[in-house]
Every structure is written in C-alpha cells, then in structure tokens.
C-alpha cells in the first residue's frame, strides 16, 4: 500500500466477504493467505460453519469451529471482518480475537435500526479492542430518520454517530459502492445478497445514493463534507485510511512509526542480508519430508538458495525479506518470529515461492 502510494499507483488487497469457501477445513485459511487474501469475513449474511449471518432470526454466536478459525486468522495475520455477521456472532469474534478486527462496511442501528446495521454494544466492543468500523453507502443501507432517504448526509450521520460513540481513531469508510447501476444489481441478485431480509423496514427507493454514486464520487465528496464540517487535516487523514492501516498490516501505530516489525528491520539492516520488498507470495506448499521439499522446489535443496524463517504463522513478513533467494521456508511451530535465518532446510513447514 505504501509503495503504491509513493509510486502514484493503486494497491489492491484481496478480501473475501464470507468464510463459506473454507467449509469445515481450517487449513484453507492458510491456503487463502498463500494466494494473497488478507481479509476474511466470518460470515456473509447467511450462516456457515463459523457462526450466524445477519439475516437469521436467531443468532447462536461463534461456533467452536469459528473460534478455531479466529485463532488461525490471528496466527497467520489475516484481518477478520464481521460486517455481515449476526450481532452475537460478531461480538463473540471481537471478544475472542487476540488482535483488533474490523467491520469494514456497516452503519449504526442507533441511526437506522435494521439488521444490516450494528448495535451500540458491538460498535463499542470493536473500538475497545482497537478495531475500526467502516461506514458504508450501498443503496438503502445507511439511511436515517432525519431525511428518510439515502444520500451523503445520511451516510455521514452514521459516521458521526459512530465517531461520537468510540472516537475518531476507530471509524473510517468502507463505502461499498460500484460503477454502474448498484440498485439494479440488488434487484437482480436480491436472493443471493439477502437484501430483503436485512433491510426489514419500509422506505422509498432511490435510484442511487446522491454524492456517493460510485467510488470516484465518494472519494471526493466524503472529503468535501469533512472539510465543510471543520474536520482537521489530521482527522481526515485518519478516517479516509489512516485508521485502517494498523489492522491491515498487523503493526501497531508505534511500529509503523518505526517503519515496521523490529525483527524485519534487523533483517533488512543486517550487512549480510541487504533486502527490499520483493512482492507478494505466489503460493504456499506444505512439506513434511526432504523428498517433499525437493519435489516442491523442483530440484534438490542444495542446488537452490533457501532461507528458513523461524516461527510459524508469520507469513506476512515473508514478502518483506530479501532479494536473491529462490524460496523462503517457514517451519511449523509456535515460536515467535525473531528475525533469524537458517541456511539449512527444516522439513516440517511451508515453502513460499517469491516471484
């Protein structure tokens, strides 16, 4: 993200809104991470093996399998999203997670009381655990009783409500709009998107959300609104992306100020291991024996330059390591990542092929 901004480009971070694709296999989280996915929703609007979606009439909360998945996402460094969860499932995930999580696109029940919105207790829990609530603008979601319609002002009413509830450091925008006829998409895919079940109230339909017709308009008009309403440059920077960065990277604000994880900094600064960002991981392949490692690498280990990083569950650091390496191997285990390199392979781990 930082490299793209510096180069004047757009960074794309793969996300999946609901965890249904993993079915009942927690190891698929590792596979998705290896494919580049960095954010995963616990559920979409319908229930799955992890918990209940927001369209359900009864919410039993996070399941035992859901807790395993939260643990695994914490371990590999995948950001957890509860935007489409039922209130109890979302609350359980927030409280069970050892890391801050997000509701990337939602609104407040205190402004518009429908299933699609989040209640005060849930919003407060996310803020208290260091997470972020992103305010959305998909048609007919973040409406308000003030004007009984959906436009920029109603969306910002949700923003200010959440800001007043948990503070400016824990709110942002996940506008959830698109180029084209968004209302038409909702009509065409109403059953799959559960729009009727999650709206659960009557309203006068609008053809589009005024001021937030598409991502480009949203990116300008939200800032215009904030400037008009006397928000400082610092606070505007927070809510249009700054607040979300710690959750995406897994770094604390203090860590970001230093430039990243201290162990990674030590690696990059080591005179024997000069490095730079080398790109994203192409794939992850589990190996359990020397033969399996040779097969994964495509040739005997001694013919390739392989680095083994101590500590499982820290794949997010593998893409920040070194050029000049053919592969990086992360052994399985619970040891914390300490920045040490080993030139001999460990045969119980995952090989990460760096392009």
Short mmCIF file of C-alpha atoms in Angstrom, two decimals:
data_model
loop_
_atom_site.label_atom_id
_atom_site.label_comp_id
_atom_site.label_asym_id
_atom_site.label_seq_id
_atom_site.Cartn_x
_atom_site.Cartn_y
_atom_site.Cartn_z
CA UNK A 1 0.00 0.00 0.00
CA UNK A 2 2.76 2.42 0.94
CA UNK A 3 4.84 1.52 -2.11
CA UNK A 4 1.84 2.00 -4.41
CA UNK A 5 1.03 5.39 -2.92
CA UNK A 6 4.64 6.51 -3.27
CA UNK A 7 4.61 5.42 -6.94
CA UNK A 8 1.25 7.05 -7.65
CA UNK A 9 -0.43 3.70 -8.23
CA UNK A 10 -3.40 1.85 -6.76
CA UNK A 11 -2.81 -1.03 -4.34
CA UNK A 12 -5.23 -3.95 -4.41
CA UNK A 13 -5.64 -6.16 -1.35
CA UNK A 14 -7.69 -9.35 -1.96
CA UNK A 15 -10.56 -9.80 0.52
CA UNK A 16 -13.38 -12.35 0.85
CA UNK A 17 -16.62 -11.22 2.48
CA UNK A 18 -17.65 -14.57 3.94
CA UNK A 19 -15.79 -17.70 5.05
CA UNK A 20 -18.16 -20.19 3.38
CA UNK A 21 -15.43 -21.30 0.88
CA UNK A 22 -13.35 -22.85 3.68
CA UNK A 23 -16.33 -25.12 4.58
CA UNK A 24 -15.11 -27.06 7.65
CA UNK A 25 -11.36 -27.02 6.83
CA UNK A 26 -9.44 -24.53 8.98
CA UNK A 27 -6.25 -25.14 6.94
CA UNK A 28 -7.91 -23.48 3.96
CA UNK A 29 -7.26 -20.18 5.73
CA UNK A 30 -3.54 -20.81 5.21
CA UNK A 31 -4.17 -21.62 1.55
CA UNK A 32 -6.16 -18.41 1.05
CA UNK A 33 -3.37 -16.47 2.74
CA UNK A 34 -0.85 -18.04 0.41
CA UNK A 35 -2.99 -16.96 -2.55
CA UNK A 36 -2.85 -13.36 -1.32
CA UNK A 37 -6.09 -12.99 0.65
CA UNK A 38 -5.51 -10.66 3.60
CA UNK A 39 -9.05 -10.10 4.91
CA UNK A 40 -11.79 -12.66 5.54
CA UNK A 41 -15.34 -12.19 6.75
CA UNK A 42 -16.55 -14.65 9.38
CA UNK A 43 -19.93 -14.98 7.63
CA UNK A 44 -21.83 -13.34 4.84
CA UNK A 45 -25.49 -12.66 5.60
CA UNK A 46 -26.36 -16.35 5.83
CA UNK A 47 -24.92 -18.72 8.42
CA UNK A 48 -21.97 -21.05 7.88
CA UNK A 49 -19.85 -23.38 9.99
CA UNK A 50 -18.26 -20.44 11.84
CA UNK A 51 -21.40 -18.67 13.03
CA UNK A 52 -24.64 -16.95 12.10
CA UNK A 53 -25.23 -14.32 9.45
CA UNK A 54 -27.20 -11.16 9.99
CA UNK A 55 -30.31 -12.26 8.12
CA UNK A 56 -31.04 -15.05 10.61
CA UNK A 57 -33.83 -14.62 13.16
CA UNK A 58 -31.78 -16.36 15.85
CA UNK A 59 -28.05 -15.93 16.42
CA UNK A 60 -26.24 -18.64 18.35
CA UNK A 61 -22.90 -16.85 18.22
CA UNK A 62 -19.45 -18.02 17.16
CA UNK A 63 -19.19 -21.81 16.93
CA UNK A 64 -16.30 -23.90 18.24
CA UNK A 65 -15.08 -24.19 14.65
CA UNK A 66 -15.46 -20.43 14.34
CA UNK A 67 -13.16 -19.99 17.33
CA UNK A 68 -10.56 -22.23 15.67
CA UNK A 69 -10.78 -20.07 12.55
CA UNK A 70 -10.38 -16.85 14.54
CA UNK A 71 -7.28 -18.34 16.18
CA UNK A 72 -5.85 -19.35 12.80
CA UNK A 73 -6.55 -15.94 11.24
CA UNK A 74 -4.82 -14.30 14.20
CA UNK A 75 -1.88 -16.65 13.77
CA UNK A 76 -1.31 -16.16 10.04
CA UNK A 77 -2.01 -12.43 10.15
CA UNK A 78 -5.31 -12.30 8.29
CA UNK A 79 -7.61 -9.41 9.16
CA UNK A 80 -11.01 -10.53 10.48
CA UNK A 81 -14.16 -8.80 9.24
CA UNK A 82 -17.59 -9.15 10.89
CA UNK A 83 -19.60 -6.79 8.65
CA UNK A 84 -22.22 -9.37 7.65
CA UNK A 85 -22.37 -11.38 10.88
CA UNK A 86 -25.26 -11.59 13.29
CA UNK A 87 -24.76 -9.36 16.31
CA UNK A 88 -23.83 -12.15 18.75
CA UNK A 89 -21.52 -13.90 16.29
CA UNK A 90 -19.77 -10.62 15.56
CA UNK A 91 -19.47 -9.77 19.26
CA UNK A 92 -18.07 -13.22 20.06
CA UNK A 93 -15.48 -12.89 17.30
CA UNK A 94 -14.40 -9.47 18.55
CA UNK A 95 -14.00 -10.67 22.12
CA UNK A 96 -12.34 -14.00 21.22
CA UNK A 97 -9.81 -12.50 18.82
CA UNK A 98 -6.44 -11.59 20.30
CA UNK A 99 -5.99 -8.93 17.62
CA UNK A 100 -8.17 -5.97 16.61
CA UNK A 101 -10.80 -6.75 14.00
CA UNK A 102 -13.00 -4.63 11.76
CA UNK A 103 -16.49 -4.10 10.46
CA UNK A 104 -15.35 -2.88 7.06
CA UNK A 105 -18.76 -1.71 5.75
CA UNK A 106 -21.70 -1.16 8.03
CA UNK A 107 -23.76 1.53 9.78
CA UNK A 108 -25.31 2.17 13.18
CA UNK A 109 -28.61 0.78 14.46
CA UNK A 110 -28.82 3.94 16.56
CA UNK A 111 -29.42 5.87 13.33
CA UNK A 112 -31.30 3.31 11.19
CA UNK A 113 -32.46 0.19 13.03
CA UNK A 114 -32.27 -2.64 10.51
CA UNK A 115 -30.45 -5.99 10.60
CA UNK A 116 -27.74 -4.67 8.28
CA UNK A 117 -26.58 -2.16 10.91
CA UNK A 118 -24.51 -2.70 14.08
CA UNK A 119 -25.72 -2.13 17.63
CA UNK A 120 -24.00 0.14 20.13
CA UNK A 121 -22.57 -2.70 22.26
CA UNK A 122 -20.93 -4.29 19.22
CA UNK A 123 -19.53 -0.98 17.98
CA UNK A 124 -18.13 -0.22 21.44
CA UNK A 125 -16.55 -3.68 21.66
CA UNK A 126 -14.76 -3.19 18.34
CA UNK A 127 -13.45 0.19 19.45
CA UNK A 128 -12.37 -1.07 22.87
CA UNK A 129 -10.30 -3.83 21.25
CA UNK A 130 -8.54 -1.37 18.91
CA UNK A 131 -10.60 -2.15 15.80
CA UNK A 132 -12.23 0.06 13.19
CA UNK A 133 -15.81 0.47 11.97
CA UNK A 134 -16.11 1.44 8.29
CA UNK A 135 -19.27 3.29 7.25
CA UNK A 136 -20.88 2.01 4.07
CA UNK A 137 -23.14 3.54 1.43
CA UNK A 138 -24.55 0.62 -0.56
CA UNK A 139 -28.07 1.71 -1.61
CA UNK A 140 -30.74 1.58 1.10
CA UNK A 141 -28.41 0.66 3.96
CA UNK A 142 -27.11 3.71 5.88
CA UNK A 143 -30.32 5.71 5.70
CA UNK A 144 -31.58 7.89 8.55
CA UNK A 145 -34.83 9.12 10.03
CA UNK A 146 -33.64 12.70 9.72
CA UNK A 147 -34.44 12.83 5.99
CA UNK A 148 -35.91 9.35 5.39
CA UNK A 149 -33.73 8.91 2.32
CA UNK A 150 -30.25 7.71 1.38
CA UNK A 151 -27.66 10.31 0.43
CA UNK A 152 -24.29 11.67 1.52
CA UNK A 153 -25.78 13.43 4.56
CA UNK A 154 -27.46 10.28 5.87
CA UNK A 155 -24.22 8.31 5.47
CA UNK A 156 -22.30 10.98 7.36
CA UNK A 157 -24.93 10.88 10.11
CA UNK A 158 -23.87 7.27 10.68
CA UNK A 159 -20.22 8.32 10.58
CA UNK A 160 -20.67 10.99 13.24
CA UNK A 161 -22.77 8.68 15.41
CA UNK A 162 -20.01 6.04 15.45
CA UNK A 163 -17.31 8.68 15.89
CA UNK A 164 -19.10 10.08 18.93
CA UNK A 165 -19.56 6.57 20.32
CA UNK A 166 -16.00 5.20 20.05
CA UNK A 167 -13.78 8.08 18.93
CA UNK A 168 -12.19 9.38 15.74
CA UNK A 169 -9.39 6.75 15.88
CA UNK A 170 -11.81 3.85 15.37
CA UNK A 171 -14.01 4.92 12.47
CA UNK A 172 -13.50 5.11 8.71
CA UNK A 173 -15.26 4.44 5.44
CA UNK A 174 -15.97 1.26 3.53
CA UNK A 175 -18.33 2.85 1.05
CA UNK A 176 -19.24 -0.43 -0.70
CA UNK A 177 -20.39 1.29 -3.89
CA UNK A 178 -19.62 0.45 -7.52
CA UNK A 179 -19.54 1.83 -11.04
CA UNK A 180 -22.88 1.20 -12.71
CA UNK A 181 -26.41 0.52 -11.54
CA UNK A 182 -25.97 -0.63 -7.96
CA UNK A 183 -29.72 -0.65 -7.27
CA UNK A 184 -30.18 -2.79 -10.38
CA UNK A 185 -27.60 -5.25 -9.07
CA UNK A 186 -29.54 -5.51 -5.81
CA UNK A 187 -32.72 -6.24 -7.75
CA UNK A 188 -31.08 -8.84 -9.99
CA UNK A 189 -29.35 -10.69 -7.15
CA UNK A 190 -31.75 -10.00 -4.29
CA UNK A 191 -31.86 -13.61 -3.13
CA UNK A 192 -28.08 -14.07 -3.08
CA UNK A 193 -27.46 -10.71 -1.41
CA UNK A 194 -30.27 -11.14 1.18
CA UNK A 195 -31.29 -7.50 0.69
CA UNK A 196 -34.92 -8.02 1.71
CA UNK A 197 -34.11 -10.00 4.86
CA UNK A 198 -31.54 -7.50 6.12
CA UNK A 199 -33.49 -4.32 5.29
CA UNK A 200 -36.56 -5.37 7.35
CA UNK A 201 -38.23 -1.94 7.12
CA UNK A 202 -40.11 0.16 4.58
CA UNK A 203 -38.51 3.03 2.68
CA UNK A 204 -38.82 4.97 -0.54
CA UNK A 205 -36.33 3.56 -3.03
CA UNK A 206 -33.73 5.88 -4.55
CA UNK A 207 -32.12 5.19 -7.95
CA UNK A 208 -28.67 5.95 -6.50
CA UNK A 209 -27.07 7.37 -3.35
CA UNK A 210 -26.61 11.08 -4.04
CA UNK A 211 -22.98 12.16 -3.59
CA UNK A 212 -21.77 8.55 -3.40
CA UNK A 213 -22.81 7.33 -6.84
CA UNK A 214 -19.54 5.46 -7.38
CA UNK A 215 -16.09 5.08 -5.74
CA UNK A 216 -14.68 8.13 -7.52
CA UNK A 217 -17.50 10.44 -6.42
CA UNK A 218 -17.32 9.00 -2.90
CA UNK A 219 -13.57 9.61 -2.64
CA UNK A 220 -14.06 13.32 -3.36
CA UNK A 221 -17.39 14.05 -1.72
CA UNK A 222 -16.66 12.48 1.65
CA UNK A 223 -13.58 14.68 1.99
CA UNK A 224 -15.54 17.74 0.82
CA UNK A 225 -18.15 17.04 3.50
CA UNK A 226 -15.49 16.64 6.19
CA UNK A 227 -13.75 19.88 5.19
CA UNK A 228 -17.08 21.73 5.10
CA UNK A 229 -17.86 20.49 8.62
CA UNK A 230 -14.50 21.70 10.00
CA UNK A 231 -12.68 18.41 10.47
CA UNK A 232 -8.92 18.86 10.81
CA UNK A 233 -6.47 17.58 8.22
CA UNK A 234 -5.17 15.10 10.79
CA UNK A 235 -8.62 13.66 11.49
CA UNK A 236 -9.50 13.50 7.79
CA UNK A 237 -6.30 11.51 7.22
CA UNK A 238 -7.32 9.09 9.94
CA UNK A 239 -10.82 8.37 8.69
CA UNK A 240 -10.04 8.07 4.98
CA UNK A 241 -7.48 5.32 5.53
CA UNK A 242 -5.07 6.03 8.35
CA UNK A 243 -7.11 4.24 10.99
CA UNK A 244 -7.31 1.08 8.89
CA UNK A 245 -3.59 0.68 8.20
CA UNK A 246 -2.61 -0.90 11.56
CA UNK A 247 -5.25 -3.60 11.14
CA UNK A 248 -4.27 -4.35 7.57
CA UNK A 249 -0.55 -4.56 8.27
CA UNK A 250 -0.71 -6.15 11.71
CA UNK A 251 1.60 -3.42 13.01
CA UNK A 252 0.80 -1.09 15.87
CA UNK A 253 0.86 2.65 15.26
CA UNK A 254 4.16 2.79 17.17
CA UNK A 255 5.56 0.01 14.99
CA UNK A 256 4.53 1.84 11.83
CA UNK A 257 6.29 4.95 13.07
CA UNK A 258 9.49 2.91 13.30
CA UNK A 259 8.95 1.54 9.82
CA UNK A 260 7.73 -1.98 10.55
CA UNK A 261 8.31 -5.01 12.73
CA UNK A 262 11.65 -4.67 14.62
CA UNK A 263 12.77 -8.18 13.65
CA UNK A 264 12.17 -7.41 9.98
CA UNK A 265 14.09 -4.15 10.35
CA UNK A 266 17.03 -6.05 11.82
CA UNK A 267 16.99 -8.40 8.84
CA UNK A 268 16.94 -5.61 6.32
CA UNK A 269 19.63 -3.63 8.12
CA UNK A 270 21.97 -6.63 8.53
CA UNK A 271 25.05 -6.02 6.37
CA UNK A 272 24.99 -9.65 5.19
CA UNK A 273 21.34 -9.60 4.24
CA UNK A 274 20.55 -6.35 2.46
CA UNK A 275 16.93 -6.51 1.35
CA UNK A 276 13.91 -4.80 -0.06
CA UNK A 277 10.26 -5.58 -0.65
CA UNK A 278 10.21 -8.38 -3.20
CA UNK A 279 6.49 -8.69 -3.93
CA UNK A 280 3.71 -10.94 -2.82
CA UNK A 281 3.93 -14.67 -2.24
CA UNK A 282 2.92 -16.73 -5.26
CA UNK A 283 1.77 -19.81 -3.38
CA UNK A 284 2.24 -21.88 -0.24
CA UNK A 285 3.02 -25.58 -0.34
CA UNK A 286 3.18 -27.77 2.77
CA UNK A 287 6.08 -30.21 3.02
CA UNK A 288 6.73 -32.95 5.55
CA UNK A 289 9.94 -34.61 4.36
CA UNK A 290 13.19 -33.90 2.49
CA UNK A 291 11.72 -35.60 -0.57
CA UNK A 292 8.64 -33.45 -0.34
CA UNK A 293 10.77 -30.32 -0.08
CA UNK A 294 12.84 -31.31 -3.11
CA UNK A 295 9.66 -32.01 -5.07
CA UNK A 296 8.12 -28.66 -4.07
CA UNK A 297 11.23 -26.73 -5.07
CA UNK A 298 11.65 -28.62 -8.32
CA UNK A 299 15.26 -29.55 -7.67
CA UNK A 300 17.42 -30.75 -4.73
CA UNK A 301 17.66 -28.29 -1.87
CA UNK A 302 21.44 -27.93 -2.08
CA UNK A 303 21.08 -26.56 -5.63
CA UNK A 304 18.88 -23.69 -4.55
CA UNK A 305 19.17 -20.74 -2.21
CA UNK A 306 16.61 -21.36 0.51
CA UNK A 307 16.04 -19.27 3.62
CA UNK A 308 14.17 -20.70 6.57
CA UNK A 309 12.37 -18.19 8.77
CA UNK A 310 11.88 -19.15 12.40
CA UNK A 311 8.29 -19.04 13.60
CA UNK A 312 5.07 -20.25 12.03
CA UNK A 313 2.09 -18.04 11.47
CA UNK A 314 4.10 -15.02 10.34
CA UNK A 315 3.80 -15.30 6.58
CA UNK A 316 3.09 -11.60 6.39
CA UNK A 317 6.80 -10.96 6.91
CA UNK A 318 7.96 -13.32 4.16
CA UNK A 319 7.23 -10.80 1.41
CA UNK A 320 9.34 -8.15 3.17
CA UNK A 321 12.53 -10.12 3.32
CA UNK A 322 15.31 -10.47 0.81
CA UNK A 323 16.09 -10.50 -2.86
CA UNK A 324 18.48 -13.13 -4.14
CA UNK A 325 16.56 -16.00 -2.58
CA UNK A 326 14.78 -18.62 -4.65
CA UNK A 327 12.42 -19.62 -1.86
CA UNK A 328 11.60 -18.91 1.76
CA UNK A 329 10.67 -21.73 4.12
CA UNK A 330 8.59 -21.18 7.25
CA UNK A 331 8.80 -24.15 9.62
CA UNK A 332 5.73 -25.08 11.60
CA UNK A 333 5.73 -24.37 15.31
CA UNK A 334 4.70 -21.74 17.79
CA UNK A 335 7.98 -19.88 18.23
CA UNK A 336 7.77 -16.13 17.79
CA UNK A 337 9.38 -14.69 14.70
CA UNK A 338 12.76 -13.41 15.86
CA UNK A 339 14.43 -12.41 12.59
CA UNK A 340 16.88 -15.31 12.45
CA UNK A 341 17.80 -17.00 9.20
CA UNK A 342 18.89 -20.60 8.86
CA UNK A 343 20.66 -21.85 5.75
CA UNK A 344 19.59 -25.47 6.22
CA UNK A 345 16.03 -26.55 5.49
CA UNK A 346 13.51 -27.61 8.10
CA UNK A 347 11.28 -30.33 6.74
CA UNK A 348 8.03 -29.57 8.52
CA UNK A 349 6.75 -26.32 7.13
CA UNK A 350 5.53 -24.35 4.16
CA UNK A 351 7.56 -23.31 1.16
CA UNK A 352 6.70 -19.81 -0.05
CA UNK A 353 7.74 -19.17 -3.65
CA UNK A 354 8.50 -15.49 -4.08
CA UNK A 355 8.07 -14.21 -7.67
#
